[in-house]
């Protein structure tokens, strides 16, 4: 937006922009910086303190006089812009260097030593809109509620309204929409601002030729396919953003930039240029988590982001669980996956995967292998879906004897993630649901496994220092008996992912077969967690929590429950909070002393 013009102004401060030469600059202690704002409005004082260059120097013990003087000359314009942004259009600003007004000191007379700086701001009255007009806008454009007569006038709200108005036209094809005229008039006697802004949508355009720059190992035709920008289709700024996000999502590029041409190609085509910077193709990662009775968990991954030059993502990973666990043996898993973006559609990633697992649990030992074809489709930055076809083979033994399960699975899932931060959310919610029908072979039953995981977050203060987090998760197996369902598909409760304070997978169910009673997982699970999170400062936080879980062989009312509660400490690492939780059982028959959990990121 062009710089505003205030037609009538009686108390406006000075804004000075000068160019000056060099003069001797001596380092000198800046003994004092005083800032006085008439009226004492705390919010306004904080804004001015944040904007002031000189206030930022108050902690300096050694400052060059030339730098202080330059900041003083720039202070007028900087503070005036801040005051305009807060709705004060008749402010008086004084910046004095050792008693002299900085704007009145000639550049060549700059002092060699500065001991005291005084900043005095009289903001005057806060202005309101007498008129707030932005025309024309699209029917779907919603302007801020603050851009209306009677509301506080500010350059920030005007700028935001103009941006929304222009973007509204760009979303439906008018790429060259812009401000054609603006009339901003301040009435200082009435303390009002009249804002009248006209937009010119320009012609409706289509995407023109896409020029790709910067790719080295990534093939140009694959970049085009992933971007999904088809020449001849109607222009949309939303589609431009989605194209850039598709490319970033691959992980192949460290930078993605799409620019529109200045000139339109007849009759209505707008050429585009796409510049990419490729990231390092390989990445290694390792992780660790420890719990008192569950033992140590180690994981690692090797990733190649662009295996064949078409964006193919190849990764090999492993995980070792329950190392030195007092409850069960050590578990191992190994997986290999190859994924390809834009297969078959720009927002769809297709892939194949192979997994090997060994689970040495309290009531069984099993080995499993899975071979699958998987697809993930991204509808938006918040909503995605997945589908697949997987063949699973499971063999092992328990107290009764050997078992083998073979099944063909069709997992279908939907994820809706509106959290502000995945590993330390403070607001909104997360929902993940999956339905996995399976066709059994041999002695394996056919049925379906349904699961859900819902999480909600709410900050109880504006700063987000106290957050309440809640989680409800559960699942059920339909159509298959407890002995006919694949053993690794049954449900257990207890441990860091379900009920802290209870030993890992300590709650299951019992069945009797051939006169022998033994433990096994349930066909239904329901769990809940509630946390209160307090951010003590930018580094440390504290958490109080309670978890509850239930396992049953049928309806929820027939199940057995247990619960745990505890306290936690969080340490911000820059990659997410380091989590240390100490918990104990508070109900149920599976408790076994104090449990300690250590990991990266919040528990949920």
Coordinates of C-alpha atoms in Angstrom, one line a residue:
X1 CA 0.0 0.0 0.0
X2 CA 1.2 3.5 -0.8
X3 CA 2.3 5.8 2.1
X4 CA -0.8 7.5 3.6
X5 CA -1.4 11.2 3.3
X6 CA -2.9 13.0 6.3
X7 CA -4.6 16.2 5.0
X8 CA -5.1 18.0 8.3
X9 CA -2.5 17.6 11.1
X10 CA -1.9 20.0 14.0
X11 CA 0.3 18.1 16.5
X12 CA 2.3 15.7 14.4
X13 CA 5.9 15.0 15.4
X14 CA 8.9 15.3 13.1
X15 CA 10.1 12.5 10.9
X16 CA 13.5 13.3 9.5
X17 CA 15.5 11.3 6.9
X18 CA 19.0 12.6 6.3
X19 CA 22.2 11.5 4.7
X20 CA 25.4 12.5 6.5
X21 CA 29.1 12.0 6.2
X22 CA 31.6 10.5 8.5
X23 CA 33.0 12.2 11.7
X24 CA 35.1 11.1 14.6
X25 CA 33.2 8.4 16.5
X26 CA 34.3 7.8 20.1
X27 CA 33.1 4.9 22.2
X28 CA 31.5 6.4 25.3
X29 CA 29.4 5.1 28.1
X30 CA 25.7 5.9 27.6
X31 CA 24.8 6.7 31.2
X32 CA 21.1 7.1 30.9
X33 CA 18.2 6.7 28.5
X34 CA 14.9 8.0 29.8
X35 CA 11.5 7.3 28.1
X36 CA 8.4 9.1 29.1
X37 CA 5.0 8.5 27.5
X38 CA 2.2 10.8 28.5
X39 CA -0.9 9.1 29.8
X40 CA 1.0 6.1 31.0
X41 CA -0.9 3.5 28.9
X42 CA 1.0 0.3 29.7
X43 CA 0.2 -1.4 26.4
X44 CA 1.3 1.7 24.4
X45 CA 4.5 2.1 26.5
X46 CA 5.4 -1.5 25.7
X47 CA 4.9 -0.9 22.0
X48 CA 7.1 2.2 22.1
X49 CA 9.8 0.4 24.1
X50 CA 9.8 -2.4 21.6
X51 CA 10.1 0.0 18.6
X52 CA 12.7 2.4 20.1
X53 CA 16.2 2.0 18.9
X54 CA 17.5 4.1 21.7
X55 CA 15.6 2.2 24.4
X56 CA 17.3 -0.9 23.1
X57 CA 20.7 0.6 23.8
X58 CA 19.9 1.3 27.5
X59 CA 21.8 -1.8 28.6
X60 CA 24.9 -1.0 26.7
X61 CA 27.9 0.0 28.7
X62 CA 29.9 1.1 25.7
X63 CA 28.2 2.9 22.8
X64 CA 29.7 4.8 19.9
X65 CA 28.4 8.4 19.8
X66 CA 27.9 8.2 16.0
X67 CA 25.7 5.2 16.3
X68 CA 23.6 6.8 19.1
X69 CA 23.2 10.0 17.1
X70 CA 22.1 8.0 14.0
X71 CA 19.5 6.1 16.1
X72 CA 18.3 9.4 17.6
X73 CA 17.7 10.9 14.1
X74 CA 15.8 7.7 13.0
X75 CA 13.8 7.5 16.2
X76 CA 11.2 10.0 15.1
X77 CA 10.0 8.1 12.1
X78 CA 10.2 4.8 13.8
X79 CA 8.1 5.9 16.8
X80 CA 5.7 7.8 14.5
X81 CA 5.1 4.6 12.5
X82 CA 4.4 2.7 15.7
X83 CA 2.0 5.3 17.0
X84 CA 0.1 5.4 13.6
X85 CA -0.1 1.6 13.9
X86 CA -1.8 1.9 17.4
X87 CA -4.2 4.6 16.3
X88 CA -2.5 7.8 17.4
X89 CA -2.3 10.3 14.5
X90 CA -1.5 13.6 16.3
X91 CA 1.5 12.6 18.5
X92 CA 4.3 14.9 19.6
X93 CA 7.7 13.3 19.8
X94 CA 10.8 14.8 21.3
X95 CA 14.2 13.1 21.3
X96 CA 16.9 15.0 23.2
X97 CA 20.6 14.4 23.3
X98 CA 22.1 15.9 26.4
X99 CA 19.2 18.4 26.4
X100 CA 19.3 19.3 22.7
X101 CA 16.6 18.1 20.2
X102 CA 18.2 15.5 18.0
X103 CA 16.4 16.7 14.9
X104 CA 17.8 20.2 15.3
X105 CA 21.5 19.1 15.4
X106 CA 23.1 19.3 12.0
X107 CA 24.8 16.1 10.9
X108 CA 28.2 17.8 10.8
X109 CA 27.7 19.0 14.3
X110 CA 27.2 15.6 15.7
X111 CA 28.6 15.2 19.3
X112 CA 31.6 13.1 20.0
X113 CA 30.3 12.1 23.4
X114 CA 26.7 11.4 24.5
X115 CA 25.8 10.9 28.1
X116 CA 22.1 11.2 28.3
X117 CA 19.2 10.6 26.0
X118 CA 15.6 11.6 26.7
X119 CA 12.6 10.4 24.7
X120 CA 9.3 12.1 25.4
X121 CA 6.1 11.0 23.6
X122 CA 2.7 12.7 23.9
X123 CA 0.5 10.4 21.9
X124 CA -2.5 12.6 21.9
X125 CA -6.0 11.1 21.6
X126 CA -6.6 7.8 20.0
X127 CA -8.4 8.1 16.6
X128 CA -11.4 6.2 15.4
X129 CA -12.7 5.6 11.9
X130 CA -15.3 8.1 10.7
X131 CA -15.3 6.2 7.4
X132 CA -13.9 2.8 6.4
X133 CA -14.5 2.0 2.8
X134 CA -12.7 -0.6 0.6
X135 CA -14.3 -1.2 -2.8
X136 CA -14.8 -3.4 -4.8
X137 CA -14.3 -6.7 -2.9
X138 CA -15.4 -10.2 -3.8
X139 CA -18.5 -11.6 -2.1
X140 CA -16.3 -14.1 -0.1
X141 CA -13.9 -11.5 1.2
X142 CA -14.3 -10.9 4.9
X143 CA -12.6 -7.7 6.1
X144 CA -11.5 -7.3 9.8
X145 CA -14.2 -6.3 12.2
X146 CA -11.9 -3.4 13.3
X147 CA -12.2 -1.8 9.8
X148 CA -15.5 0.0 10.5
X149 CA -16.8 3.4 11.6
X150 CA -16.4 3.9 15.3
X151 CA -13.5 1.4 15.6
X152 CA -10.0 2.3 16.5
X153 CA -8.2 3.6 13.4
X154 CA -4.7 2.3 12.7
X155 CA -2.4 1.9 9.7
X156 CA -2.1 -1.8 10.7
X157 CA -5.9 -2.5 10.3
X158 CA -5.9 -0.5 7.0
X159 CA -3.0 -2.4 5.6
X160 CA -4.5 -5.8 6.7
X161 CA -7.8 -4.9 5.0
X162 CA -6.2 -3.9 1.8
X163 CA -4.2 -7.1 1.7
X164 CA -7.3 -9.2 2.3
X165 CA -9.2 -7.2 -0.4
X166 CA -6.5 -7.7 -3.0
X167 CA -6.0 -11.4 -2.1
X168 CA -9.7 -12.0 -2.4
X169 CA -9.5 -11.0 -6.1
X170 CA -6.3 -13.0 -6.6
X171 CA -7.8 -16.2 -5.3
X172 CA -10.5 -16.1 -8.1
X173 CA -8.1 -15.3 -11.0
X174 CA -7.4 -11.6 -10.9
X175 CA -3.7 -11.8 -10.4
X176 CA -3.0 -8.1 -11.0
X177 CA -5.5 -6.7 -8.5
X178 CA -4.1 -3.7 -6.8
X179 CA -4.9 -0.4 -5.1
X180 CA -6.0 2.2 -7.7
X181 CA -6.7 5.1 -5.3
X182 CA -6.7 6.0 -1.7
X183 CA -7.9 8.9 0.4
X184 CA -6.9 9.0 4.1
X185 CA -8.0 12.1 5.9
X186 CA -7.4 12.8 9.6
X187 CA -9.7 15.2 11.5
X188 CA -7.6 16.2 14.5
X189 CA -10.4 18.2 16.1
X190 CA -12.7 15.2 16.1
X191 CA -9.9 12.6 16.5
X192 CA -11.2 10.7 13.5
X193 CA -9.7 9.2 10.4
X194 CA -11.7 8.8 7.1
X195 CA -10.3 5.9 5.0
X196 CA -11.5 5.4 1.4
X197 CA -9.6 3.0 -0.7
X198 CA -10.4 1.8 -4.2
X199 CA -9.2 -1.5 -5.7
X200 CA -8.8 -2.3 -9.4
X201 CA -9.1 -6.1 -10.0
X202 CA -7.7 -6.0 -13.5
X203 CA -8.2 -8.8 -16.0
X204 CA -9.0 -12.4 -15.1
X205 CA -6.0 -14.5 -16.0
X206 CA -4.8 -18.1 -16.6
X207 CA -1.6 -19.8 -15.7
X208 CA 1.1 -19.4 -18.4
X209 CA 4.3 -21.2 -19.0
X210 CA 6.2 -22.3 -15.9
X211 CA 10.0 -21.8 -16.0
X212 CA 12.0 -23.9 -13.4
X213 CA 15.3 -22.7 -12.1
X214 CA 17.9 -24.1 -9.7
X215 CA 17.3 -27.9 -9.8
X216 CA 20.4 -30.0 -10.1
X217 CA 19.5 -33.6 -9.3
X218 CA 15.8 -33.4 -9.4
X219 CA 14.3 -33.9 -12.9
X220 CA 12.4 -30.9 -14.3
X221 CA 9.4 -32.9 -15.4
X222 CA 8.9 -34.3 -11.9
X223 CA 9.0 -30.8 -10.4
X224 CA 6.2 -29.8 -12.8
X225 CA 4.2 -32.9 -11.8
X226 CA 4.6 -32.2 -8.1
X227 CA 3.8 -28.5 -8.4
X228 CA 0.6 -29.3 -10.3
X229 CA 0.4 -26.0 -12.1
X230 CA -1.2 -26.6 -15.5
X231 CA -0.7 -23.9 -18.2
X232 CA -4.1 -22.7 -19.3
X233 CA -5.9 -23.3 -16.1
X234 CA -7.5 -20.3 -14.3
X235 CA -5.1 -18.4 -12.1
X236 CA -5.5 -18.7 -8.3
X237 CA -3.2 -17.4 -5.6
X238 CA -4.4 -20.3 -3.4
X239 CA -3.2 -22.8 -6.0
X240 CA 0.2 -21.1 -6.1
X241 CA 0.5 -21.5 -2.4
X242 CA -0.5 -25.2 -2.6
X243 CA 2.1 -25.8 -5.4
X244 CA 4.8 -24.3 -3.2
X245 CA 3.7 -26.4 -0.2
X246 CA 3.6 -29.6 -2.3
X247 CA 7.3 -29.0 -3.3
X248 CA 8.3 -28.2 0.3
X249 CA 6.5 -31.3 1.6
X250 CA 8.7 -33.6 -0.4
X251 CA 11.7 -32.5 1.8
X252 CA 13.9 -32.3 -1.3
X253 CA 14.2 -28.5 -1.3
X254 CA 15.5 -26.2 1.3
X255 CA 13.9 -23.2 -0.5
X256 CA 11.0 -22.8 -2.9
X257 CA 9.9 -19.5 -4.5
X258 CA 7.3 -18.9 -7.2
X259 CA 7.2 -15.5 -8.9
X260 CA 4.7 -14.1 -11.3
X261 CA 5.8 -12.3 -14.5
X262 CA 5.3 -8.5 -14.6
X263 CA 3.7 -8.7 -18.1
X264 CA 0.7 -10.6 -19.3
X265 CA 1.1 -12.8 -22.5
X266 CA -1.7 -12.2 -24.9
X267 CA -4.5 -12.9 -24.5
X268 CA -4.7 -13.7 -20.8
X269 CA -1.7 -15.9 -19.7
X270 CA 0.5 -15.0 -16.8
X271 CA 4.0 -16.8 -17.0
X272 CA 5.5 -18.0 -13.8
X273 CA 9.1 -18.7 -12.6
X274 CA 9.8 -21.4 -10.0
X275 CA 13.2 -21.2 -8.2
X276 CA 14.2 -24.1 -6.0
X277 CA 17.3 -24.9 -3.9
X278 CA 17.9 -28.6 -3.3
X279 CA 18.6 -29.7 0.3
X280 CA 21.2 -32.4 1.1
X281 CA 19.8 -35.6 -0.2
X282 CA 20.7 -37.8 2.8
X283 CA 19.8 -37.6 6.5
X284 CA 20.5 -39.7 9.6
X285 CA 18.5 -39.6 12.8
X286 CA 18.5 -41.3 16.1
X287 CA 16.2 -41.2 19.1
X288 CA 16.0 -42.6 22.7
X289 CA 13.3 -42.8 25.3
X290 CA 13.5 -44.4 28.8
X291 CA 11.0 -45.6 31.4
X292 CA 11.7 -47.3 34.7
X293 CA 10.1 -50.7 34.1
X294 CA 9.5 -50.4 30.3
X295 CA 13.3 -50.0 29.8
X296 CA 15.1 -48.2 27.1
X297 CA 13.9 -47.5 23.5
X298 CA 16.4 -46.8 20.8
X299 CA 15.5 -45.8 17.2
X300 CA 17.3 -44.7 14.1
X301 CA 16.6 -43.9 10.4
X302 CA 18.6 -43.4 7.2
X303 CA 16.8 -41.4 4.6
X304 CA 17.5 -40.5 1.0
X305 CA 15.2 -37.8 -0.2
X306 CA 15.7 -38.1 -4.0
X307 CA 16.8 -41.7 -4.8
X308 CA 16.3 -41.8 -8.5
X309 CA 16.0 -38.0 -9.3
X310 CA 12.2 -38.1 -9.3
X311 CA 11.6 -37.2 -5.7
X312 CA 11.6 -40.8 -4.5
X313 CA 11.9 -40.9 -0.7
X314 CA 13.8 -44.1 0.5
X315 CA 14.3 -44.8 4.2
X316 CA 15.5 -47.6 6.3
X317 CA 14.6 -47.6 10.0
X318 CA 14.9 -49.6 13.1
X319 CA 13.6 -49.6 16.7
X320 CA 14.6 -51.6 19.7
X321 CA 12.1 -51.5 22.6
X322 CA 12.1 -52.6 26.2
X323 CA 15.8 -52.9 26.6
X324 CA 16.5 -54.1 30.2
X325 CA 12.7 -54.1 30.8
X326 CA 11.7 -55.8 34.1
X327 CA 8.4 -56.9 32.6
X328 CA 9.1 -58.4 29.1
X329 CA 11.8 -59.2 26.7
X330 CA 13.3 -56.9 24.1
X331 CA 11.4 -56.1 21.0
X332 CA 12.9 -55.4 17.6
X333 CA 11.5 -53.8 14.4
X334 CA 13.0 -53.1 11.0
X335 CA 11.3 -51.3 8.2
X336 CA 12.1 -50.3 4.6
X337 CA 9.9 -47.8 2.7
X338 CA 10.0 -46.2 -0.8
X339 CA 7.6 -43.3 -1.4
X340 CA 7.1 -41.2 -4.5
X341 CA 5.2 -37.8 -4.5
X342 CA 2.6 -36.9 -7.1
X343 CA 1.7 -40.5 -7.6
X344 CA -0.7 -40.5 -9.2
X345 CA -2.0 -37.0 -8.4
X346 CA -0.1 -33.9 -7.3
X347 CA -1.4 -34.2 -3.7
X348 CA -1.0 -37.9 -3.4
X349 CA 2.1 -39.8 -2.3
X350 CA 2.3 -43.5 -3.2
X351 CA 4.7 -46.0 -1.8
X352 CA 5.6 -49.6 -0.8
X353 CA 6.8 -50.7 2.5
X354 CA 8.2 -53.8 4.2
X355 CA 8.3 -54.4 8.0
X356 CA 9.8 -57.1 10.2
X357 CA 9.0 -57.2 13.9
X358 CA 9.8 -59.3 16.9
X359 CA 7.6 -58.8 20.0
X360 CA 8.6 -60.6 23.3
X361 CA 5.7 -59.7 25.5
X362 CA 4.6 -60.9 28.9
X363 CA 2.1 -63.4 27.5
X364 CA 3.4 -64.2 24.0
X365 CA 6.4 -64.2 21.7
X366 CA 5.7 -63.4 18.0
X367 CA 7.4 -62.6 14.7
X368 CA 5.6 -60.7 12.0
X369 CA 6.2 -59.6 8.4
X370 CA 4.2 -57.0 6.5
X371 CA 4.4 -56.1 2.8
X372 CA 2.2 -53.1 1.8
X373 CA 1.2 -50.7 -0.9
X374 CA 0.3 -47.3 0.6
X375 CA -1.2 -44.0 -0.5
X376 CA -1.5 -40.7 1.4
X377 CA -3.5 -37.8 0.0
X378 CA -3.2 -34.3 1.4
X379 CA -6.5 -32.2 1.1
X380 CA -5.0 -29.2 3.0
X381 CA -2.4 -28.3 5.5
X382 CA -4.7 -29.6 8.2
X383 CA -6.5 -32.6 6.6
X384 CA -5.1 -35.8 5.1
X385 CA -6.2 -39.3 4.3
X386 CA -4.4 -42.6 3.8
X387 CA -5.3 -45.9 2.2
X388 CA -3.4 -49.1 1.6
X389 CA -3.3 -52.8 0.9
X390 CA -1.1 -54.9 3.2
X391 CA -0.4 -58.6 3.5
X392 CA 0.5 -59.7 7.0
X393 CA 2.1 -62.9 8.3
X394 CA 2.4 -63.5 12.1
X395 CA 3.7 -66.5 13.9
X396 CA 4.6 -67.2 17.5
X397 CA 3.7 -69.0 20.7
X398 CA 2.0 -68.4 24.0
X399 CA 1.1 -70.5 27.1
X400 CA -1.2 -72.7 25.0
X401 CA 1.1 -73.4 22.1
X402 CA 2.1 -72.1 18.7
X403 CA -0.1 -69.8 16.5
X404 CA 0.0 -68.5 13.0
X405 CA -2.1 -65.6 11.5
X406 CA -2.3 -64.6 7.9
X407 CA -4.4 -61.7 6.7
X408 CA -5.0 -59.2 3.9
X409 CA -5.6 -55.7 5.3
X410 CA -7.2 -52.6 3.9
X411 CA -6.3 -49.7 6.2
X412 CA -8.2 -46.5 5.7
X413 CA -7.4 -43.5 7.8
X414 CA -8.2 -39.8 8.2
X415 CA -6.1 -37.2 10.1
X416 CA -7.4 -33.7 11.0
X417 CA -4.6 -31.7 12.7
X418 CA -5.3 -28.2 13.7
X419 CA -2.7 -27.9 16.5
X420 CA -0.5 -24.8 16.5
X421 CA 2.6 -26.9 17.2
X422 CA 2.8 -30.7 16.8
X423 CA 5.1 -31.4 19.7
X424 CA 4.0 -28.7 22.1
X425 CA 0.4 -27.6 21.2
X426 CA -1.3 -24.8 23.1
X427 CA -4.6 -24.6 21.2
X428 CA -7.1 -26.3 18.9
X429 CA -7.2 -30.1 18.3
X430 CA -6.0 -33.2 16.6
X431 CA -8.1 -36.1 15.4
X432 CA -6.9 -39.4 13.9
X433 CA -9.3 -42.2 12.9
X434 CA -8.6 -45.5 11.1
X435 CA -10.8 -48.4 9.9
X436 CA -8.8 -51.5 8.9
X437 CA -10.9 -54.3 7.5
X438 CA -9.0 -57.6 7.3
X439 CA -9.5 -60.9 5.4
X440 CA -8.2 -63.9 7.3
X441 CA -6.7 -67.0 5.8
X442 CA -6.6 -70.4 7.5
X443 CA -7.4 -70.2 11.2
X444 CA -7.4 -66.4 11.1
X445 CA -10.8 -64.7 11.4
X446 CA -12.0 -61.9 9.1
X447 CA -13.2 -58.6 10.6
X448 CA -12.3 -55.0 11.1
X449 CA -10.1 -53.1 13.5
X450 CA -11.4 -49.6 14.3
X451 CA -9.3 -47.0 16.2
X452 CA -9.5 -43.3 17.1
X453 CA -7.2 -40.7 18.8
X454 CA -8.6 -37.3 19.7
X455 CA -6.7 -34.5 21.4
X456 CA -7.7 -31.0 22.5
X457 CA -5.7 -28.0 23.8
X458 CA -6.7 -24.7 25.4
X459 CA -4.6 -21.9 26.8
X460 CA -6.2 -20.3 29.9
X461 CA -4.3 -17.0 29.5
X462 CA -3.4 -14.8 26.6
X463 CA 0.3 -15.6 26.8
X464 CA -0.4 -19.3 26.6
X465 CA 1.6 -20.1 29.7
X466 CA -1.1 -22.3 31.3
X467 CA -2.5 -24.9 29.0
X468 CA -5.1 -27.6 29.6
X469 CA -4.6 -30.7 27.3
X470 CA -7.0 -33.6 27.0
X471 CA -6.9 -36.9 25.1
X472 CA -9.4 -39.6 24.4
X473 CA -8.3 -42.7 22.5
X474 CA -9.8 -46.1 21.9
X475 CA -10.4 -49.0 19.5
X476 CA -12.4 -52.1 18.9
X477 CA -12.2 -55.3 16.9
X478 CA -15.4 -56.2 15.1
X479 CA -16.4 -59.6 13.6
X480 CA -13.4 -61.6 14.8
X481 CA -13.0 -63.5 18.0
X482 CA -10.2 -62.8 20.5
X483 CA -8.4 -66.0 19.5
X484 CA -9.1 -65.6 15.8
X485 CA -7.9 -62.0 15.5
X486 CA -4.2 -61.5 14.8
X487 CA -2.4 -61.3 18.1
X488 CA -0.6 -58.0 17.5
X489 CA -3.9 -56.4 16.7
X490 CA -5.4 -56.9 20.2
X491 CA -5.4 -54.0 22.7
X492 CA -3.5 -53.5 25.9
X493 CA -3.3 -50.6 28.3
X494 CA -0.4 -49.2 30.5
X495 CA 2.8 -47.3 29.8
X496 CA 3.8 -44.0 28.3
X497 CA 1.4 -44.1 25.4
X498 CA -1.8 -45.0 27.4
X499 CA -1.7 -44.9 31.2
X500 CA 1.5 -43.5 32.8
X501 CA 2.1 -44.9 36.3
X502 CA 1.0 -48.4 35.2
X503 CA 3.5 -50.9 33.8
X504 CA 3.8 -51.2 30.0
X505 CA 0.8 -53.2 28.6
X506 CA 0.0 -54.5 32.1
X507 CA -3.8 -54.5 31.5
X508 CA -5.2 -57.0 29.1
X509 CA -7.7 -59.8 29.4
X510 CA -7.8 -63.5 30.4
X511 CA -9.1 -66.4 28.4
X512 CA -9.5 -70.1 29.0
X513 CA -8.7 -72.7 26.4
X514 CA -8.3 -76.5 26.9
X515 CA -8.5 -75.9 30.6
X516 CA -5.7 -73.4 30.6
X517 CA -6.2 -69.8 31.6
X518 CA -3.8 -67.3 30.2
X519 CA -3.4 -63.5 29.6
X520 CA -4.2 -62.0 26.2
X521 CA -5.1 -58.6 24.8
X522 CA -8.6 -57.3 24.7
X523 CA -10.9 -56.6 21.7
X524 CA -11.9 -53.2 23.0
X525 CA -9.9 -50.3 24.5
X526 CA -10.8 -46.9 25.8
X527 CA -8.3 -44.5 27.4
X528 CA -8.3 -40.9 28.5
X529 CA -5.7 -38.4 29.7
X530 CA -5.9 -34.9 31.2
X531 CA -2.9 -32.6 31.7
X532 CA -2.3 -29.2 33.1
X533 CA 0.8 -27.6 31.6
X534 CA 2.5 -24.5 33.2
X535 CA 5.2 -22.7 31.4
X536 CA 7.4 -21.3 34.2
X537 CA 9.7 -19.3 31.8
X538 CA 11.0 -19.6 28.3
X539 CA 13.1 -22.7 29.4
X540 CA 11.3 -24.6 32.0
X541 CA 7.7 -25.9 32.4
X542 CA 5.8 -28.2 34.8
X543 CA 3.0 -30.6 34.2
X544 CA 0.4 -32.4 36.3
X545 CA -1.5 -35.3 34.7
X546 CA -3.9 -38.2 35.2
X547 CA -4.5 -41.1 32.8
X548 CA -7.1 -43.8 32.8
X549 CA -7.5 -46.9 30.6
X550 CA -10.0 -49.8 30.2
X551 CA -9.7 -53.1 28.4
X552 CA -12.6 -55.5 27.7
X553 CA -13.5 -58.6 25.7
X554 CA -16.7 -57.1 24.5
X555 CA -18.8 -54.1 25.6
X556 CA -17.2 -51.2 27.6
X557 CA -19.2 -52.0 30.7
X558 CA -17.6 -55.4 31.0
X559 CA -14.0 -54.2 31.1
X560 CA -11.4 -53.8 33.7
X561 CA -9.9 -50.3 34.4
X562 CA -6.8 -48.8 35.9
X563 CA -5.4 -45.3 36.3
X564 CA -2.2 -43.4 37.0
X565 CA -1.3 -39.9 37.9
X566 CA 1.9 -37.9 38.4
X567 CA 4.0 -34.8 37.8
X568 CA 6.4 -33.8 35.1
X569 CA 9.1 -31.3 34.2
X570 CA 9.7 -29.8 30.7
X571 CA 13.0 -28.3 29.4
X572 CA 12.8 -26.4 26.1
X573 CA 15.5 -27.7 23.7
X574 CA 14.7 -25.7 20.6
X575 CA 13.5 -29.0 19.0
X576 CA 10.6 -29.3 21.4
X577 CA 10.4 -29.8 25.2
X578 CA 12.5 -32.6 26.9
X579 CA 9.9 -34.5 28.9
X580 CA 10.5 -36.1 32.3
X581 CA 7.3 -37.6 33.9
X582 CA 7.1 -39.3 37.3
X583 CA 3.9 -41.3 37.9
X584 CA 2.3 -43.9 40.1
X585 CA -0.8 -46.1 39.9
X586 CA -3.9 -44.6 41.6
X587 CA -6.4 -47.4 40.8
X588 CA -6.6 -50.9 39.4
X589 CA -4.7 -54.1 40.2
X590 CA -1.7 -53.7 37.8
X591 CA 0.3 -51.1 39.7
X592 CA 3.9 -51.8 40.5
X593 CA 5.7 -48.8 42.1
X594 CA 6.9 -45.5 40.7
X595 CA 7.3 -45.1 36.9
X596 CA 9.6 -42.6 35.3
X597 CA 9.3 -41.6 31.6
X598 CA 11.8 -39.5 29.6
X599 CA 11.3 -38.4 26.0
X600 CA 11.3 -35.5 23.5
X601 CA 8.0 -33.6 23.0
X602 CA 4.9 -33.5 25.1
X603 CA 3.3 -36.9 26.0
X604 CA 0.5 -36.0 23.5

